[in-house]
Amino acid sequence: MTMQFSVLASGSTGNAFYIGTEKERILVDAGLSGKEMTRLFSEIHVDPSSLSRILVTHEHSDHIKGLGIFARKYNLPIYANEKTWKAMESSIGKIALDQKFLFDMETVQTFGDMDVESFAVSHDAADPMFYTFHHHGKKVALVTDLGYVSERIKKTVEAADALIFEANHDVEMLRMGHYPWSVKRRILGDSGHVSNEDCAFALQDIIDNQTKRIYLAHLSKDNNMKDLARMSVTNSLTEYGFDIGNKLMLHDTDPKVPTPLYQVI
Ligand SMILES: [Zn+2]
Ligand SMILES: [Zn+2]
């Protein structure tokens, strides 16, 4: 079997990502309530008790809200780096020692028939990191919650078959919107979030011949809209010379509705 994945939920209100093979079933982040997490899995017809483990990206509540309760309910091991463990420990309740595991920054761990690589992002959390997933020559990259896309990140995620990539806000909507200036500055800064424009700008260096799908993720509910994000990224990528809609597809993600399970072929 190939890898298959679903963006279970994405946005500032909660994030969760599922990826599985024949032997390995991974959840990345559990940013919705335990009950909502169970519902998301039932919608993609994956039994949460069949999961192998949970990987954590960083301690922001939109990534760990349901982590403790979900991990206890299904007795799942949790993986995070040391600083993230420290930063989230007080908000996830008691986790048994035999459920606690380390996943160091910039390392590769082999789980069953999948290799998972962690990489650092610039974001205002203790030690935030995201992941690429490798199985039988196929590669999927998950990249959200970052202030800017460094050359190093581009190298790490390039040539992926599928990318889940942040398109957080429309810069004009954010500027004109009602957020206090300090919050606007945080979002626009180097440790905040990637805009639609910056998303497209980074993608032009990342996309290659084998890239078939891009999921626009972590959209701000106040400063972006699905249509706007898709249009903006499509227009920019078209200007850069990419043919969107044939071999390369852009997909939406949703804060509450999982994307259909996609087989990476
Ligand atoms: Zn987030
Ligand atoms: Zn965050």
Short mmCIF file of C-alpha atoms and ligand atoms in Angstrom, two decimals:
data_model
loop_
_atom_site.label_atom_id
_atom_site.label_comp_id
_atom_site.label_asym_id
_atom_site.label_seq_id
_atom_site.Cartn_x
_atom_site.Cartn_y
_atom_site.Cartn_z
CA MET A 1 0.00 0.00 0.00
CA THR A 2 1.13 3.55 -0.63
CA MET A 3 0.95 6.40 1.86
CA GLN A 4 -2.39 8.00 2.34
CA PHE A 5 -3.21 11.15 4.24
CA SER A 6 -5.95 13.54 5.26
CA VAL A 7 -5.74 17.09 6.57
CA LEU A 8 -8.24 16.39 9.35
CA ALA A 9 -8.58 20.02 10.38
CA SER A 10 -6.59 23.14 9.62
CA GLY A 11 -6.73 26.77 10.68
CA SER A 12 -6.21 29.02 13.65
CA THR A 13 -9.00 27.18 15.50
CA GLY A 14 -7.33 23.78 15.49
CA ASN A 15 -4.98 21.54 13.52
CA ALA A 16 -4.66 17.80 13.00
CA PHE A 17 -3.08 15.77 10.22
CA TYR A 18 -3.25 12.03 9.56
CA ILE A 19 -0.82 9.98 7.45
CA GLY A 20 -0.68 6.22 7.20
CA THR A 21 0.79 3.23 5.39
CA GLU A 22 0.12 -0.47 5.70
CA LYS A 23 2.22 -0.70 8.86
CA GLU A 24 2.18 2.76 10.36
CA ARG A 25 -0.54 5.25 11.25
CA ILE A 26 0.52 8.67 12.45
CA LEU A 27 -1.42 11.62 13.80
CA VAL A 28 0.38 14.97 13.78
CA ASP A 29 -1.04 17.37 16.37
CA ALA A 30 -4.39 17.14 18.13
CA GLY A 31 -5.53 20.75 18.21
CA LEU A 32 -9.24 20.15 18.65
CA SER A 33 -11.11 18.72 21.64
CA GLY A 34 -10.85 14.97 22.22
CA LYS A 35 -14.44 14.53 21.08
CA GLU A 36 -13.85 16.50 17.88
CA MET A 37 -10.69 14.49 17.20
CA THR A 38 -12.68 11.24 17.41
CA ARG A 39 -15.31 12.67 15.06
CA LEU A 40 -12.68 13.69 12.49
CA PHE A 41 -11.29 10.14 12.44
CA SER A 42 -14.75 8.64 12.03
CA GLU A 43 -15.26 10.87 8.98
CA ILE A 44 -12.23 9.39 7.23
CA HIS A 45 -13.12 5.88 8.48
CA VAL A 46 -9.92 5.39 10.43
CA ASP A 47 -10.23 3.85 13.90
CA PRO A 48 -8.25 6.03 16.35
CA SER A 49 -7.31 2.93 18.37
CA SER A 50 -5.44 1.69 15.29
CA LEU A 51 -3.09 4.70 15.39
CA SER A 52 0.61 4.01 16.02
CA ARG A 53 1.60 7.33 17.55
CA ILE A 54 1.12 11.10 17.75
CA LEU A 55 3.79 13.59 16.68
CA VAL A 56 3.65 17.14 18.01
CA THR A 57 4.87 20.22 16.12
CA HIS A 58 4.72 22.83 18.90
CA GLU A 59 2.83 23.74 22.06
CA HIS A 60 0.34 26.33 20.73
CA SER A 61 -3.18 25.38 21.78
CA ASP A 62 -4.43 25.08 18.19
CA HIS A 63 -2.04 22.09 17.97
CA ILE A 64 -2.37 20.39 21.36
CA LYS A 65 -5.84 21.24 22.69
CA GLY A 66 -7.06 17.62 22.63
CA LEU A 67 -3.64 15.96 22.81
CA GLY A 68 -3.66 14.73 26.40
CA ILE A 69 -7.21 13.46 26.44
CA PHE A 70 -6.95 11.80 23.02
CA ALA A 71 -3.62 10.11 23.83
CA ARG A 72 -4.96 8.79 27.15
CA LYS A 73 -8.20 7.55 25.63
CA TYR A 74 -6.48 5.50 22.91
CA ASN A 75 -3.25 4.83 24.83
CA LEU A 76 -1.03 6.41 22.17
CA PRO A 77 2.65 7.30 22.46
CA ILE A 78 3.41 11.01 22.03
CA TYR A 79 6.58 12.33 20.34
CA ALA A 80 7.94 15.87 20.70
CA ASN A 81 11.28 17.55 21.21
CA GLU A 82 12.49 18.34 24.71
CA LYS A 83 11.62 22.04 24.79
CA THR A 84 8.16 21.40 23.40
CA TRP A 85 7.59 18.72 26.06
CA LYS A 86 8.52 21.22 28.76
CA ALA A 87 6.37 23.96 27.26
CA MET A 88 3.25 21.85 26.87
CA GLU A 89 3.45 19.62 29.94
CA SER A 90 1.27 21.85 32.12
CA SER A 91 -1.53 22.07 29.55
CA ILE A 92 -2.03 18.43 28.50
CA GLY A 93 -2.63 16.73 31.84
CA LYS A 94 -0.84 13.65 33.11
CA ILE A 95 0.87 11.50 30.50
CA ALA A 96 2.25 8.12 31.58
CA LEU A 97 6.02 7.78 31.30
CA ASP A 98 5.71 4.93 28.80
CA GLN A 99 3.73 7.21 26.48
CA LYS A 100 6.40 9.92 26.38
CA PHE A 101 8.98 9.90 23.59
CA LEU A 102 11.54 12.30 22.19
CA PHE A 103 11.72 13.40 18.59
CA ASP A 104 14.74 15.67 18.30
CA MET A 105 14.96 18.61 15.97
CA GLU A 106 16.49 17.92 12.55
CA THR A 107 16.54 14.14 12.87
CA VAL A 108 15.01 11.18 11.07
CA GLN A 109 13.09 8.44 12.86
CA THR A 110 11.94 5.24 11.23
CA PHE A 111 8.47 4.09 12.24
CA GLY A 112 7.41 0.79 10.66
CA ASP A 113 7.71 1.32 6.90
CA MET A 114 7.90 5.11 7.08
CA ASP A 115 10.80 7.52 7.62
CA VAL A 116 9.90 10.80 9.26
CA GLU A 117 12.22 13.82 9.23
CA SER A 118 11.81 16.83 11.52
CA PHE A 119 12.90 20.35 10.61
CA ALA A 120 12.95 23.69 12.39
CA VAL A 121 10.64 26.59 11.55
CA SER A 122 10.78 30.22 12.61
CA HIS A 123 7.69 30.66 14.79
CA ASP A 124 7.00 32.10 18.25
CA ALA A 125 6.93 28.81 20.17
CA ALA A 126 9.54 27.04 22.36
CA ASP A 127 11.15 24.89 19.64
CA PRO A 128 8.68 24.50 16.76
CA MET A 129 9.30 21.87 14.09
CA PHE A 130 7.44 20.24 11.23
CA TYR A 131 7.85 16.98 9.36
CA THR A 132 8.38 15.27 6.02
CA PHE A 133 7.18 11.68 5.52
CA HIS A 134 8.91 9.16 3.27
CA HIS A 135 7.69 5.77 2.07
CA HIS A 136 8.85 3.78 -1.00
CA GLY A 137 10.29 6.84 -2.72
CA LYS A 138 7.24 9.01 -2.09
CA LYS A 139 7.40 12.14 -0.01
CA VAL A 140 4.81 14.26 1.78
CA ALA A 141 5.70 17.53 3.53
CA LEU A 142 3.76 19.32 6.25
CA VAL A 143 4.71 23.00 6.63
CA THR A 144 2.60 25.50 8.59
CA ASP A 145 3.15 27.98 11.43
CA LEU A 146 6.22 29.74 10.14
CA GLY A 147 7.17 33.37 9.75
CA TYR A 148 9.24 32.93 6.65
CA VAL A 149 10.39 30.11 4.42
CA SER A 150 14.16 29.78 4.64
CA GLU A 151 16.35 28.27 1.94
CA ARG A 152 17.01 25.41 4.31
CA ILE A 153 13.30 24.63 4.63
CA LYS A 154 12.88 24.83 0.85
CA LYS A 155 15.66 22.24 0.46
CA THR A 156 14.07 19.98 3.06
CA VAL A 157 10.58 19.98 1.56
CA GLU A 158 11.45 20.24 -2.16
CA ALA A 159 10.46 17.51 -4.59
CA ALA A 160 7.58 16.34 -2.43
CA ASP A 161 4.72 14.47 -4.09
CA ALA A 162 2.28 16.38 -1.91
CA LEU A 163 2.67 19.46 0.26
CA ILE A 164 0.50 20.80 3.02
CA PHE A 165 1.62 24.40 3.06
CA GLU A 166 0.60 27.45 5.04
CA ALA A 167 -1.37 30.26 3.35
CA ASN A 168 -2.37 32.05 6.54
CA HIS A 169 -3.54 35.49 5.55
CA ASP A 170 -4.13 38.04 2.87
CA VAL A 171 -1.81 40.90 3.75
CA GLU A 172 -4.38 43.59 2.84
CA MET A 173 -7.15 41.94 4.87
CA LEU A 174 -4.81 41.72 7.83
CA ARG A 175 -3.68 45.34 7.52
CA MET A 176 -7.23 46.66 7.17
CA GLY A 177 -8.70 44.32 9.79
CA HIS A 178 -9.56 44.90 13.43
CA TYR A 179 -6.58 43.16 15.07
CA PRO A 180 -4.49 45.31 17.39
CA TRP A 181 -1.26 46.49 15.80
CA SER A 182 0.86 44.30 18.10
CA VAL A 183 -0.97 41.19 16.85
CA LYS A 184 -0.72 42.30 13.23
CA ARG A 185 2.99 42.80 13.70
CA ARG A 186 3.34 39.34 15.22
CA ILE A 187 1.54 37.68 12.32
CA LEU A 188 3.46 39.64 9.68
CA GLY A 189 6.82 39.18 11.41
CA ASP A 190 9.50 36.57 10.89
CA SER A 191 8.14 34.35 13.68
CA GLY A 192 4.49 34.59 12.70
CA HIS A 193 2.67 33.12 9.73
CA VAL A 194 3.09 32.91 5.96
CA SER A 195 0.79 35.05 3.76
CA ASN A 196 -0.85 33.93 0.51
CA GLU A 197 1.76 35.91 -1.44
CA ASP A 198 4.71 34.45 0.47
CA CYS A 199 3.23 30.98 0.13
CA ALA A 200 3.21 31.22 -3.68
CA PHE A 201 6.63 32.85 -3.70
CA ALA A 202 8.13 29.97 -1.70
CA LEU A 203 6.25 27.29 -3.63
CA GLN A 204 7.77 28.33 -6.96
CA ASP A 205 11.14 27.08 -5.64
CA ILE A 206 9.72 23.97 -3.98
CA ILE A 207 7.43 22.52 -6.64
CA ASP A 208 9.01 20.13 -9.11
CA ASN A 209 7.87 17.57 -11.68
CA GLN A 210 6.66 15.04 -9.17
CA THR A 211 4.62 17.52 -7.12
CA LYS A 212 0.97 16.70 -7.75
CA ARG A 213 -0.95 18.25 -4.90
CA ILE A 214 -0.70 21.28 -2.69
CA TYR A 215 -3.07 21.81 0.21
CA LEU A 216 -3.38 25.42 1.34
CA ALA A 217 -3.42 25.22 5.12
CA HIS A 218 -3.75 27.12 8.39
CA LEU A 219 -5.94 29.84 6.89
CA SER A 220 -6.79 32.64 9.30
CA LYS A 221 -10.53 32.79 9.92
CA ASP A 222 -10.46 36.60 10.13
CA ASN A 223 -7.83 37.52 7.56
CA ASN A 224 -8.31 35.06 4.72
CA MET A 225 -10.90 33.13 2.73
CA LYS A 226 -10.55 29.83 0.88
CA ASP A 227 -11.42 31.35 -2.51
CA LEU A 228 -9.10 34.28 -1.99
CA ALA A 229 -6.19 32.08 -0.90
CA ARG A 230 -6.68 29.66 -3.81
CA MET A 231 -7.06 32.48 -6.34
CA SER A 232 -4.10 34.42 -5.04
CA VAL A 233 -1.77 31.40 -4.98
CA THR A 234 -3.04 30.17 -8.38
CA ASN A 235 -2.51 33.58 -9.98
CA SER A 236 1.01 33.94 -8.62
CA LEU A 237 2.02 30.40 -9.55
CA THR A 238 0.57 30.89 -13.05
CA GLU A 239 2.65 34.05 -13.38
CA TYR A 240 5.71 32.06 -12.36
CA GLY A 241 4.93 29.68 -15.23
CA PHE A 242 3.17 26.77 -13.52
CA ASP A 243 0.15 25.08 -15.02
CA ILE A 244 -2.34 24.78 -12.17
CA GLY A 245 -5.32 22.47 -12.51
CA ASN A 246 -3.88 19.69 -14.63
CA LYS A 247 -0.92 17.77 -13.27
CA LEU A 248 -0.60 20.09 -10.30
CA MET A 249 -3.70 20.68 -8.18
CA LEU A 250 -4.37 23.16 -5.39
CA HIS A 251 -6.71 22.00 -2.65
CA ASP A 252 -8.51 23.72 0.22
CA THR A 253 -8.41 22.61 3.81
CA ASP A 254 -11.08 23.30 6.40
CA PRO A 255 -11.15 23.96 10.16
CA LYS A 256 -13.79 21.24 10.71
CA VAL A 257 -14.06 19.01 7.63
CA PRO A 258 -11.29 16.50 6.82
CA THR A 259 -9.94 16.37 3.27
CA PRO A 260 -10.76 12.99 1.64
CA LEU A 261 -8.04 10.37 2.19
CA TYR A 262 -5.58 10.77 -0.68
CA GLN A 263 -3.33 7.95 -1.88
CA VAL A 264 0.10 9.25 -2.79
CA ILE A 265 0.83 7.56 -6.13
ZN ZN B 1 -1.06 26.99 14.50
ZN ZN B 2 1.62 28.14 16.22
#
